[in-house]
Short mmCIF file of C-alpha atoms (C1' of nucleotides) in Angstrom, two decimals:
data_model
loop_
_atom_site.label_atom_id
_atom_site.label_comp_id
_atom_site.label_asym_id
_atom_site.label_seq_id
_atom_site.Cartn_x
_atom_site.Cartn_y
_atom_site.Cartn_z
CA UNK A 1 1.76 -15.75 18.94
CA UNK A 2 2.06 -13.99 15.87
CA UNK A 3 -1.55 -13.12 15.63
CA UNK A 4 -1.18 -9.61 16.43
CA UNK A 5 -5.01 -8.91 17.15
CA UNK A 6 -5.66 -7.65 20.49
CA UNK A 7 -6.26 -4.13 20.93
CA UNK A 8 -4.20 -1.83 18.55
CA UNK A 9 -1.99 -3.47 15.91
CA UNK A 10 0.85 -0.94 16.07
CA UNK A 11 0.17 2.57 15.57
CA UNK A 12 -2.66 4.65 17.37
CA UNK A 13 -3.28 5.94 14.14
CA UNK A 14 -3.52 2.95 12.30
CA UNK A 15 -7.13 3.01 10.47
CA UNK A 16 -8.72 -0.10 11.61
CA UNK A 17 -11.04 -1.85 9.03
CA UNK A 18 -14.49 -1.19 8.94
CA UNK A 19 -16.53 -3.87 10.72
CA UNK A 20 -18.54 -5.85 8.30
CA UNK A 21 -22.22 -6.30 8.59
CA UNK A 22 -21.73 -9.49 10.33
CA UNK A 23 -19.44 -7.70 13.09
CA UNK A 24 -22.26 -5.15 13.37
CA UNK A 25 -24.76 -7.76 13.90
CA UNK A 26 -22.84 -9.55 16.31
CA UNK A 27 -22.40 -6.25 18.33
CA UNK A 28 -26.12 -6.45 18.53
CA UNK A 29 -26.79 -10.09 19.06
CA UNK A 30 -23.82 -10.72 21.23
CA UNK A 31 -25.12 -9.49 24.27
CA UNK A 32 -28.56 -11.02 23.37
CA UNK A 33 -27.27 -14.38 22.95
CA UNK A 34 -25.29 -13.98 26.34
CA UNK A 35 -28.54 -12.93 27.80
CA UNK A 36 -30.14 -16.10 26.61
CA UNK A 37 -27.05 -18.16 27.76
CA UNK A 38 -25.34 -17.51 31.29
CA UNK A 39 -22.04 -16.74 29.89
CA UNK A 40 -20.47 -18.36 26.72
CA UNK A 41 -17.29 -17.52 25.42
CA UNK A 42 -16.74 -15.76 22.14
CA UNK A 43 -16.07 -18.76 20.33
CA UNK A 44 -19.38 -20.45 21.24
CA UNK A 45 -21.30 -17.24 20.79
CA UNK A 46 -19.75 -16.50 17.48
CA UNK A 47 -20.97 -20.04 16.47
CA UNK A 48 -24.49 -18.94 17.40
CA UNK A 49 -24.36 -15.49 15.75
CA UNK A 50 -23.18 -17.27 12.27
CA UNK A 51 -26.22 -19.26 12.35
CA UNK A 52 -28.45 -16.39 13.08
CA UNK A 53 -26.89 -14.45 10.65
CA UNK A 54 -27.82 -16.72 7.86
CA UNK A 55 -31.49 -16.85 9.48
CA UNK A 56 -31.93 -13.17 9.54
CA UNK A 57 -33.90 -11.84 6.80
CA UNK A 58 -32.06 -10.05 4.07
CA UNK A 59 -33.54 -7.04 4.70
CA UNK A 60 -31.99 -7.17 8.06
CA UNK A 61 -28.91 -7.97 6.82
CA UNK A 62 -29.20 -5.13 4.39
CA UNK A 63 -29.63 -2.78 7.41
CA UNK A 64 -26.35 -3.72 8.64
CA UNK A 65 -24.72 -3.77 5.68
CA UNK A 66 -25.81 -0.04 5.13
CA UNK A 67 -24.21 0.55 8.51
CA UNK A 68 -20.99 -1.15 7.37
CA UNK A 69 -21.08 0.88 4.10
CA UNK A 70 -21.05 3.95 6.39
CA UNK A 71 -18.44 2.75 8.56
CA UNK A 72 -16.33 2.07 5.23
CA UNK A 73 -16.46 5.54 4.37
CA UNK A 74 -15.34 6.69 7.65
CA UNK A 75 -12.40 4.16 7.46
CA UNK A 76 -11.41 5.81 4.21
CA UNK A 77 -11.45 9.16 6.05
CA UNK A 78 -9.15 7.65 8.66
CA UNK A 79 -7.03 6.21 5.78
CA UNK A 80 -6.59 9.54 4.78
CA UNK A 81 -5.46 10.82 7.89
CA UNK A 82 -3.18 8.18 8.35
CA UNK A 83 -1.67 8.58 4.96
CA UNK A 84 -1.27 12.39 5.78
CA UNK A 85 0.70 11.42 8.73
CA UNK A 86 2.64 9.07 6.90
CA UNK A 87 3.51 11.93 4.49
CA UNK A 88 4.38 14.66 7.18
CA UNK A 89 5.21 12.07 9.78
CA UNK A 90 7.35 14.21 11.84
CA UNK A 91 10.70 12.48 13.16
CA UNK A 92 9.32 10.74 16.06
CA UNK A 93 12.65 10.28 17.65
CA UNK A 94 15.85 10.66 15.65
CA UNK A 95 14.31 12.41 12.61
CA UNK A 96 13.98 9.43 10.65
CA UNK A 97 12.31 10.39 7.51
CA UNK A 98 11.39 6.47 6.86
CA UNK A 99 11.38 5.55 10.48
CA UNK A 100 7.59 4.96 11.03
CA UNK A 101 5.91 3.23 8.15
CA UNK A 102 5.08 -0.25 8.97
CA UNK A 103 3.16 -0.44 5.82
CA UNK A 104 5.32 -1.63 3.07
CA UNK A 105 3.92 -4.48 1.44
CA UNK A 106 1.94 -7.15 3.06
CA UNK A 107 3.74 -10.42 3.37
CA UNK A 108 1.08 -12.40 2.68
CA UNK A 109 1.47 -15.97 1.56
CA UNK A 110 0.70 -17.01 -1.88
CA UNK A 111 -1.09 -20.17 -2.34
CA UNK A 112 -1.51 -21.94 -5.68
CA UNK A 113 -4.89 -21.02 -6.98
CA UNK A 114 -5.49 -24.64 -8.31
CA UNK A 115 -4.06 -27.69 -7.11
CA UNK A 116 -2.03 -29.54 -9.61
CA UNK A 117 -4.80 -32.07 -10.17
CA UNK A 118 -5.37 -33.24 -13.71
CA UNK A 119 -7.76 -36.02 -13.82
CA UNK A 120 -10.82 -35.95 -15.91
CA UNK A 121 -10.68 -33.55 -18.67
CA UNK A 122 -11.21 -35.60 -21.77
CA UNK A 123 -10.12 -39.23 -21.96
CA UNK A 124 -9.64 -39.41 -25.70
CA UNK A 125 -11.24 -37.93 -28.46
CA UNK A 126 -14.05 -40.27 -27.94
CA UNK A 127 -17.08 -38.97 -29.37
CA UNK A 128 -19.41 -41.67 -30.12
CA UNK A 129 -22.93 -41.93 -30.35
"C1'" DG B 1 -2.72 -8.36 36.39
"C1'" DA B 2 -2.50 -8.15 31.61
"C1'" DA B 3 -1.45 -10.28 27.02
"C1'" DC B 4 -3.59 -13.53 24.55
"C1'" DT B 5 -6.59 -17.29 22.05
"C1'" DG B 6 -10.68 -19.16 20.95
"C1'" DA B 7 -14.86 -18.99 16.43
"C1'" DT B 8 -17.67 -16.18 13.50
"C1'" DT B 9 -18.09 -13.91 8.34
"C1'" DG B 10 -17.33 -9.96 5.79
"C1'" DT B 11 -14.69 -6.38 3.76
"C1'" DT B 12 -10.48 -4.75 2.41
"C1'" DA B 13 -6.39 -4.22 -0.35
"C1'" DG B 14 -2.74 -5.73 -2.84
"C1'" DG B 15 -0.26 -8.75 -6.37
"C1'" DC C 1 -9.34 -12.54 -9.96
"C1'" DC C 2 -7.60 -14.48 -5.80
"C1'" DT C 3 -5.91 -15.21 -1.54
"C1'" DA C 4 -4.66 -13.88 2.73
"C1'" DA C 5 -5.52 -11.38 6.93
"C1'" DC C 6 -7.68 -8.67 10.10
"C1'" DA C 7 -11.80 -6.49 12.20
"C1'" DA C 8 -14.57 -7.08 17.59
"C1'" DT C 9 -16.04 -9.46 21.61
"C1'" DC C 10 -15.37 -11.59 26.27
"C1'" DA C 11 -14.51 -14.95 29.13
"C1'" DG C 12 -11.02 -18.25 30.01
"C1'" DT C 13 -6.05 -19.18 30.18
"C1'" DT C 14 -1.47 -18.89 31.53
"C1'" DC C 15 2.42 -16.92 33.50
#
DNA sequence: GAACTGATTGTTAGG
DNA sequence: CCTAACAATCAGTTC
């Protein structure tokens, strides 16, 4: 299935996104949840984490957010290295200058921001009182 | 045996 | 601004 999210996306130098505070939180809580339960699957645990995440104090969240912020910084650094590699990417095989460069444009889907629903807006210039 | 999916939310980057 | 997608984790599933 086309969800390439298992280990490494493609390139070993591909900078992975910085984990969000929630993820860092999960890294710490997941084993805790497992400890409370014999062995749940990620799906089940994730739900527990999500609920706990909302219940943790903002101070705790802030703590993780801070870590995430640093992780982001590191991510930028990796990105630079990744960029550099792209620039001087030595021909891996047959000296293709533009051989390795999976990042072109993210073919994301574009959904309409609003549904064509026009219902109540103003009935008529009815302004009575 | 190993690639893959399942759910959770946040962060990111491009259009 | 907004939208989509991907980030980890681990057991379970499948071929």
